mmCIF file of C-alpha atoms in Angstrom:
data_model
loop_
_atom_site.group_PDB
_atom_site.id
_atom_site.type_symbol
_atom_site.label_atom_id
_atom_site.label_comp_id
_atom_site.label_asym_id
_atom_site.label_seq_id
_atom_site.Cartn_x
_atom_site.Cartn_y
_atom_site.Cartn_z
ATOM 1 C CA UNK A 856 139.231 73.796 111.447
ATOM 2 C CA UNK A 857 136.984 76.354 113.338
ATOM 3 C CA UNK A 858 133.489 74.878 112.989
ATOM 4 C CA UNK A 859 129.826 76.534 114.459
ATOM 5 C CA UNK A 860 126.472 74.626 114.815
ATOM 6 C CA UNK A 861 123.344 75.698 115.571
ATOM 7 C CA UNK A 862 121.237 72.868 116.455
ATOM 8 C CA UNK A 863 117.758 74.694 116.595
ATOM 9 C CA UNK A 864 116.345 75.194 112.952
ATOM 10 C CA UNK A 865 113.464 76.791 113.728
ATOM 11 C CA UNK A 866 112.330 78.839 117.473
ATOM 12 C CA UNK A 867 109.065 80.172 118.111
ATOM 13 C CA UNK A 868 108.198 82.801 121.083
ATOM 14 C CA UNK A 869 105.174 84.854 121.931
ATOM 15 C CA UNK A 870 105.648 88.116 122.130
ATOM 16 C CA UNK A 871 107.240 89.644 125.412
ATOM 17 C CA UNK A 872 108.421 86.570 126.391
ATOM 18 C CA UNK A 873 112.018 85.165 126.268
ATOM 19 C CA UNK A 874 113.811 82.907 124.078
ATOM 20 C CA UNK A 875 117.461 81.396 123.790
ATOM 21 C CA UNK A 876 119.010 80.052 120.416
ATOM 22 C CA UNK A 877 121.503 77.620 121.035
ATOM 23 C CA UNK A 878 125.234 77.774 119.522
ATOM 24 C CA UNK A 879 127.991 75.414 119.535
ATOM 25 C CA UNK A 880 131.688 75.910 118.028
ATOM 26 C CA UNK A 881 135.116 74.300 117.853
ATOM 27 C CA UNK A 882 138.262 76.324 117.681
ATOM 28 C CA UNK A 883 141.503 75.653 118.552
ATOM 29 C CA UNK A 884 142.204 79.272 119.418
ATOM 30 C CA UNK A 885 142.034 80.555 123.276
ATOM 31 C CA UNK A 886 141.577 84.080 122.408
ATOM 32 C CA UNK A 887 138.833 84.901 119.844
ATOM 33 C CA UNK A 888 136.016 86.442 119.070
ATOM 34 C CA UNK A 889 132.083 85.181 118.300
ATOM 35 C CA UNK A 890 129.289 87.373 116.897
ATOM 36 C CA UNK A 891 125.659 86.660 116.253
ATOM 37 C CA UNK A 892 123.997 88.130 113.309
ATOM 38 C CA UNK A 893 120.299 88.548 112.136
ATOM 39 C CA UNK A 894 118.808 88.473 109.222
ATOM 40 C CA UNK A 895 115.443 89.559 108.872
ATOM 41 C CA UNK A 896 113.667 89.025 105.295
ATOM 42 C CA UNK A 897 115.003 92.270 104.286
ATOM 43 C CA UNK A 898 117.636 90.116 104.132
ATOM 44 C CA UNK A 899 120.362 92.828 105.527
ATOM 45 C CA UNK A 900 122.697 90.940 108.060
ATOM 46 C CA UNK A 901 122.518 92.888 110.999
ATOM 47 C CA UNK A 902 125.735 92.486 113.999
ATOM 48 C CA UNK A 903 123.514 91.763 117.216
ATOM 49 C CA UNK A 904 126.196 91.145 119.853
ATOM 50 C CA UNK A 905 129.864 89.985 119.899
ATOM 51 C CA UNK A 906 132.085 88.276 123.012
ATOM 52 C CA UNK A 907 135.400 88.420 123.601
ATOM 53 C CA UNK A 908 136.707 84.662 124.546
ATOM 54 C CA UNK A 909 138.771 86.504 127.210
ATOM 55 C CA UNK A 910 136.248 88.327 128.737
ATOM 56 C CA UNK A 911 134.483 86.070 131.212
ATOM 57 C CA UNK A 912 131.447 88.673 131.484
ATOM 58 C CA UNK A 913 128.730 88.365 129.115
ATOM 59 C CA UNK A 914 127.735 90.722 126.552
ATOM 60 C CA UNK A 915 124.691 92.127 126.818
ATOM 61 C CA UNK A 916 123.030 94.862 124.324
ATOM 62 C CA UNK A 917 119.691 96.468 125.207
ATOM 63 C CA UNK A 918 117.286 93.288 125.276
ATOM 64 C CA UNK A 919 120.110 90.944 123.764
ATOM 65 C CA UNK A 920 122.092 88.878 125.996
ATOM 66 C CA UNK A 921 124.448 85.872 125.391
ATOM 67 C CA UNK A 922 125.362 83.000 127.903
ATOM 68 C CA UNK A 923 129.207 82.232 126.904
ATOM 69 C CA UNK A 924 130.530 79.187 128.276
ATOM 70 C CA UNK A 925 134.200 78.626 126.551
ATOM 71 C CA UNK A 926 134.877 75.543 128.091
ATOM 72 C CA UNK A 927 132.266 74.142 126.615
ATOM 73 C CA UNK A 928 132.308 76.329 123.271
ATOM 74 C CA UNK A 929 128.909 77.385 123.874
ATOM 75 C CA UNK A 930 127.702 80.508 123.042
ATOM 76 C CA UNK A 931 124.018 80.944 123.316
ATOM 77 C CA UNK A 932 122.168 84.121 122.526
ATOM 78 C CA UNK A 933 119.220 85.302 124.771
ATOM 79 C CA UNK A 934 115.978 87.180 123.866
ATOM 80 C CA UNK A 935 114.429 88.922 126.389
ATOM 81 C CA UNK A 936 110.767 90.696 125.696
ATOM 82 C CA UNK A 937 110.319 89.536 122.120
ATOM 83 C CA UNK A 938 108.986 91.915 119.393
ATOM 84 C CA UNK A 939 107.604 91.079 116.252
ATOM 85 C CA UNK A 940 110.419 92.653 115.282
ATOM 86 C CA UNK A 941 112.959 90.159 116.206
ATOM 87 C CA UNK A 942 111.853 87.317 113.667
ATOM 88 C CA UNK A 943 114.448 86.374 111.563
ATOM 89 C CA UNK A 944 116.932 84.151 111.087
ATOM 90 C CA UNK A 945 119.542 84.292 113.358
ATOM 91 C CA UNK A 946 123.097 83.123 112.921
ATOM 92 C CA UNK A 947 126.153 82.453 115.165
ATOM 93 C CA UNK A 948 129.700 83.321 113.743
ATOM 94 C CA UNK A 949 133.272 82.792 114.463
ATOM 95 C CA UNK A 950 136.662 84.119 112.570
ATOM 96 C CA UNK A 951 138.433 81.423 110.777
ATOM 97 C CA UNK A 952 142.145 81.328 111.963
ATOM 98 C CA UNK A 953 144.808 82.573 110.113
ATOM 99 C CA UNK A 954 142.300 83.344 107.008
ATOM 100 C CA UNK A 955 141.831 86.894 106.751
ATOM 101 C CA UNK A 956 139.545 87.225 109.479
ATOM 102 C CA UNK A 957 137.132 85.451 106.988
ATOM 103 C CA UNK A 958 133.960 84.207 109.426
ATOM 104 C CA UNK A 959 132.390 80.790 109.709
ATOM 105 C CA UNK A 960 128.579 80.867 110.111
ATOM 106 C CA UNK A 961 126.604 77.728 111.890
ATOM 107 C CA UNK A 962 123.161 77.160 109.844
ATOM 108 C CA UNK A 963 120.928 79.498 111.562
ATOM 109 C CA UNK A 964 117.962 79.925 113.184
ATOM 110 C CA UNK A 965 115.403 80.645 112.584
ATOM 111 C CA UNK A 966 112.918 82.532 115.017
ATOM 112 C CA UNK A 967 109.100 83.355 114.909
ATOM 113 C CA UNK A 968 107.266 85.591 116.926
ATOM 114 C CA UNK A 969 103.662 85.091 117.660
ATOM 115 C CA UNK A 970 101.623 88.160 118.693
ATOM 116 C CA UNK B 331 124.210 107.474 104.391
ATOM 117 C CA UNK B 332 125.061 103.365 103.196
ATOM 118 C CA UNK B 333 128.061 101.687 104.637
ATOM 119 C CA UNK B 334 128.370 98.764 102.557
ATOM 120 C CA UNK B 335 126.654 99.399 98.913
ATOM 121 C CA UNK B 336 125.901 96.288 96.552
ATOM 122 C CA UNK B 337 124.797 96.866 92.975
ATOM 123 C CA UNK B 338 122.595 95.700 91.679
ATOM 124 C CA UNK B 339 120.752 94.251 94.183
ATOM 125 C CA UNK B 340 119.282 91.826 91.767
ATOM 126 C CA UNK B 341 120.360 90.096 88.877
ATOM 127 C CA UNK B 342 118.685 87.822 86.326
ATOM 128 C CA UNK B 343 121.026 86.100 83.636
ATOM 129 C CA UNK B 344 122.042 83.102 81.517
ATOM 130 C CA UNK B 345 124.095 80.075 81.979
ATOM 131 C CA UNK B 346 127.401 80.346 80.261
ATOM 132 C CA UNK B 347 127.419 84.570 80.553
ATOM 133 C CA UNK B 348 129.769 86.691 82.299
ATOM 134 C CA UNK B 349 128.433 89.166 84.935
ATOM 135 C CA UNK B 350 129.647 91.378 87.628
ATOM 136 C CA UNK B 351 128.169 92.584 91.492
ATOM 137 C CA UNK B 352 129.963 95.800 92.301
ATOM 138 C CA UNK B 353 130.528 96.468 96.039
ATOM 139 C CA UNK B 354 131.902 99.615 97.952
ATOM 140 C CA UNK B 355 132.172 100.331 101.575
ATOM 141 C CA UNK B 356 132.381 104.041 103.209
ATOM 142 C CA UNK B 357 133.576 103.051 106.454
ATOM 143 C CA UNK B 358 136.953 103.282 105.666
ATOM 144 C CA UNK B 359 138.013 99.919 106.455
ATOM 145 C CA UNK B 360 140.839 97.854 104.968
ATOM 146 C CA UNK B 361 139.597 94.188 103.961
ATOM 147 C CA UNK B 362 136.655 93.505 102.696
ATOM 148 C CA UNK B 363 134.887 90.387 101.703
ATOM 149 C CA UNK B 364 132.530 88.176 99.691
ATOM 150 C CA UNK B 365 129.758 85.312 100.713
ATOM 151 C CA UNK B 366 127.547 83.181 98.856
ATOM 152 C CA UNK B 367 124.247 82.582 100.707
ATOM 153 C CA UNK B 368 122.251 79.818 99.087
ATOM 154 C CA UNK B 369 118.551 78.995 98.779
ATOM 155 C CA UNK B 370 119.021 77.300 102.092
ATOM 156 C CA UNK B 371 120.437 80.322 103.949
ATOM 157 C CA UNK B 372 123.656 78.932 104.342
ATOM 158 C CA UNK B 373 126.123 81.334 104.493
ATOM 159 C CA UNK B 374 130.118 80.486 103.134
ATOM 160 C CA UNK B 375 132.889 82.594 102.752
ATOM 161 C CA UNK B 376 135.086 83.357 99.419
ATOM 162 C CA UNK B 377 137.026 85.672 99.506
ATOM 163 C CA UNK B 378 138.635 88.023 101.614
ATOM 164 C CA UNK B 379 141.281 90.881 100.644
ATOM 165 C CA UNK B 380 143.023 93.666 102.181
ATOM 166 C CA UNK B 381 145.676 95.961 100.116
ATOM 167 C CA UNK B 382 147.968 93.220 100.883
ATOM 168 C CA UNK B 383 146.489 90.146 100.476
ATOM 169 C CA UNK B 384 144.012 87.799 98.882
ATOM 170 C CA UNK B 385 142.987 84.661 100.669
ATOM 171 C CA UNK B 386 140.552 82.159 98.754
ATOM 172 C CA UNK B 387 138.220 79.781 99.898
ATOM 173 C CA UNK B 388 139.339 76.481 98.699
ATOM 174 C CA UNK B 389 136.180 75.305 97.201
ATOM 175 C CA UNK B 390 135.129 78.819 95.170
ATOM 176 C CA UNK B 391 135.874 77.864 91.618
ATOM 177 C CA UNK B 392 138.201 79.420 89.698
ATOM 178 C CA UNK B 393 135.537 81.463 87.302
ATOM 179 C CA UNK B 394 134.759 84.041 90.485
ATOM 180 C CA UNK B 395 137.549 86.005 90.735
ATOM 181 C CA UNK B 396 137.392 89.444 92.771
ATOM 182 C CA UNK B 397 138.566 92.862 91.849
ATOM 183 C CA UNK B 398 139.874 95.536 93.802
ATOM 184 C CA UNK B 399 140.279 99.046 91.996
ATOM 185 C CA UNK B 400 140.794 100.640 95.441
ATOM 186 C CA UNK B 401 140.650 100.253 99.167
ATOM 187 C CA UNK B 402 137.310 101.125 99.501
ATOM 188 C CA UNK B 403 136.205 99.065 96.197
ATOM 189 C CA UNK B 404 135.831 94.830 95.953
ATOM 190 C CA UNK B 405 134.162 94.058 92.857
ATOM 191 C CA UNK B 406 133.185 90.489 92.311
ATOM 192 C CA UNK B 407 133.647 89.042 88.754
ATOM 193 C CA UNK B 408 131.582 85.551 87.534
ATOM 194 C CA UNK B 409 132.815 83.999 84.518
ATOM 195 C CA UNK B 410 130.506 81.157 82.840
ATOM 196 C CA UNK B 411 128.077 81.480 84.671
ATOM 197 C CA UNK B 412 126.187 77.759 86.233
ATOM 198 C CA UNK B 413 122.472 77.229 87.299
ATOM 199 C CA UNK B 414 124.313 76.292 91.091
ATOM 200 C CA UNK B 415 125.827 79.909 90.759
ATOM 201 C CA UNK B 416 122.162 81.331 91.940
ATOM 202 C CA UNK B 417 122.091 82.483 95.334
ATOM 203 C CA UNK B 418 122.597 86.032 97.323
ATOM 204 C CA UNK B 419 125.800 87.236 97.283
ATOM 205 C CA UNK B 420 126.786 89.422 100.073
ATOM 206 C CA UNK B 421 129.787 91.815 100.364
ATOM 207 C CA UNK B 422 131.455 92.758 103.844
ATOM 208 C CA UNK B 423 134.353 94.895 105.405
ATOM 209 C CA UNK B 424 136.085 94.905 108.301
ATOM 210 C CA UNK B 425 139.045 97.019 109.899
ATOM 211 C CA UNK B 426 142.197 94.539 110.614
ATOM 212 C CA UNK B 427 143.506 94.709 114.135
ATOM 213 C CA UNK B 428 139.554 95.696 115.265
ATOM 214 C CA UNK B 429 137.197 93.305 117.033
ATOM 215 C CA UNK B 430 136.752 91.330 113.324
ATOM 216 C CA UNK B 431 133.031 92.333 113.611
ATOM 217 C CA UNK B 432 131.829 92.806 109.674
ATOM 218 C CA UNK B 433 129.818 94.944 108.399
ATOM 219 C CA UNK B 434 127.611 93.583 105.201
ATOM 220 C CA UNK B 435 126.101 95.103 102.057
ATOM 221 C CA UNK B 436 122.525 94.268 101.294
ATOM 222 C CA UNK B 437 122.896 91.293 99.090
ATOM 223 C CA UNK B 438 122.395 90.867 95.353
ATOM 224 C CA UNK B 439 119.948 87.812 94.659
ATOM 225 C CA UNK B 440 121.633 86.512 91.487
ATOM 226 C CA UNK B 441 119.428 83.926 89.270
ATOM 227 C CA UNK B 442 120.729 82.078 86.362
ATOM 228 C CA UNK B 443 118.452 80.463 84.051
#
């Protein structure tokens, strides 16, 4: 069964500086997808970035970046320049095989930003 | 203009009542979904369904049962309602045969006393 873990509970970063959030994930799939969400306390789950397992380049969005590394299921999301507006908690995600495209989410993160 | 619409977004109630969250999605997509985040911001799947198909999550008990009056409609029905029913319930879509990125409503913070 497709499993994620984030091992990092809580991440603090001072403003304009960068921070990665660690993800881990088991699949038995060699073509999938992985997305990282965040939820700030609105509590609206926002789509951040996704990666392709096939694509060996790394997504990147604006100031989001992630470090994909399938052979070791490791999918780590970077923050570069921090805003206040990028606390929240942040959570990896995979699709669940064969189930509807349903997604498994690892525990989160989550991230503080001091001024 | 909303995407993904949740209402209400919250919900106060008693153990042993019936209750409803009523979701719709704009987008146009073709499954949608349900999740249960509790007070630990765990997030778990329940249900997904397209016009064609209804897949459970194994461990949702049998008094949530969703309702679909239309593609762009997944209603989420609680029967009996249990203190360890609280939690935010979100609702999601998704177009099959896309990139499986989901799209989610706000939430609905349901509390049962």
């Amino acid at each position: 069964a497709q499993t994620v873990t984030q091992s990092q509970p809580e991440m603090s970063v001072q403003e304009a500086e960068t921070v990665t959030l660690s993800c881990t994930y088991d699949t038995s799939e060699s073509d999938y997808y992985l997305f990282w969400y965040k939820q700030p306390p609105s509590r609206q789950m926002i789509l951040v970035i996704r990666q392709e397992a096939y694509k060996q380049q790394n997504a990147t969005e604006n100031r989001f970046s992630v470090n994909f590394q399938k052979a070791a299921k490791s999918f780590s999301l970077k923050i570069s320049d921090s805003q206040l507006g990028d606390a929240a908690m942040y959570f990896c995600a995979l699709p669940i095989n064969n189930a509807g495209n349903m997604l498994t989410f690892g525990g989160g993160t989550r991230l503080m930003v001091k001024p | 203009d909303t995407a993904v619409s949740q209402t209400p977004k919250y919900l106060v109630t008693q153990m042993g009542n019936d209750k409803s969250i009523k979701c719709e999605q704009n987008l146009g997509h073709d499954t949608m979904y349900w999740y249960k985040q509790d007070s630990k911001k765990f997030l778990k799947i329940m249900f997904s369904y397209n016009n064609k198909e209804l897949i459970i999550n194994e461990t949702v008990p049998n008094r949530f049962s969703p309702k679909s009056p239309d593609k762009a409609h997944l209603n989420l029905h609680i029967n009996s309602l249990e203190l360890g029913d609280s939690a935010v319930y979100f609702c999601a879509s998704s177009q099959a045969g896309g990139t499986y990125e989901q799209y989610f409503g706000p939430g609905t913070r349901l509390t049962v006393t």
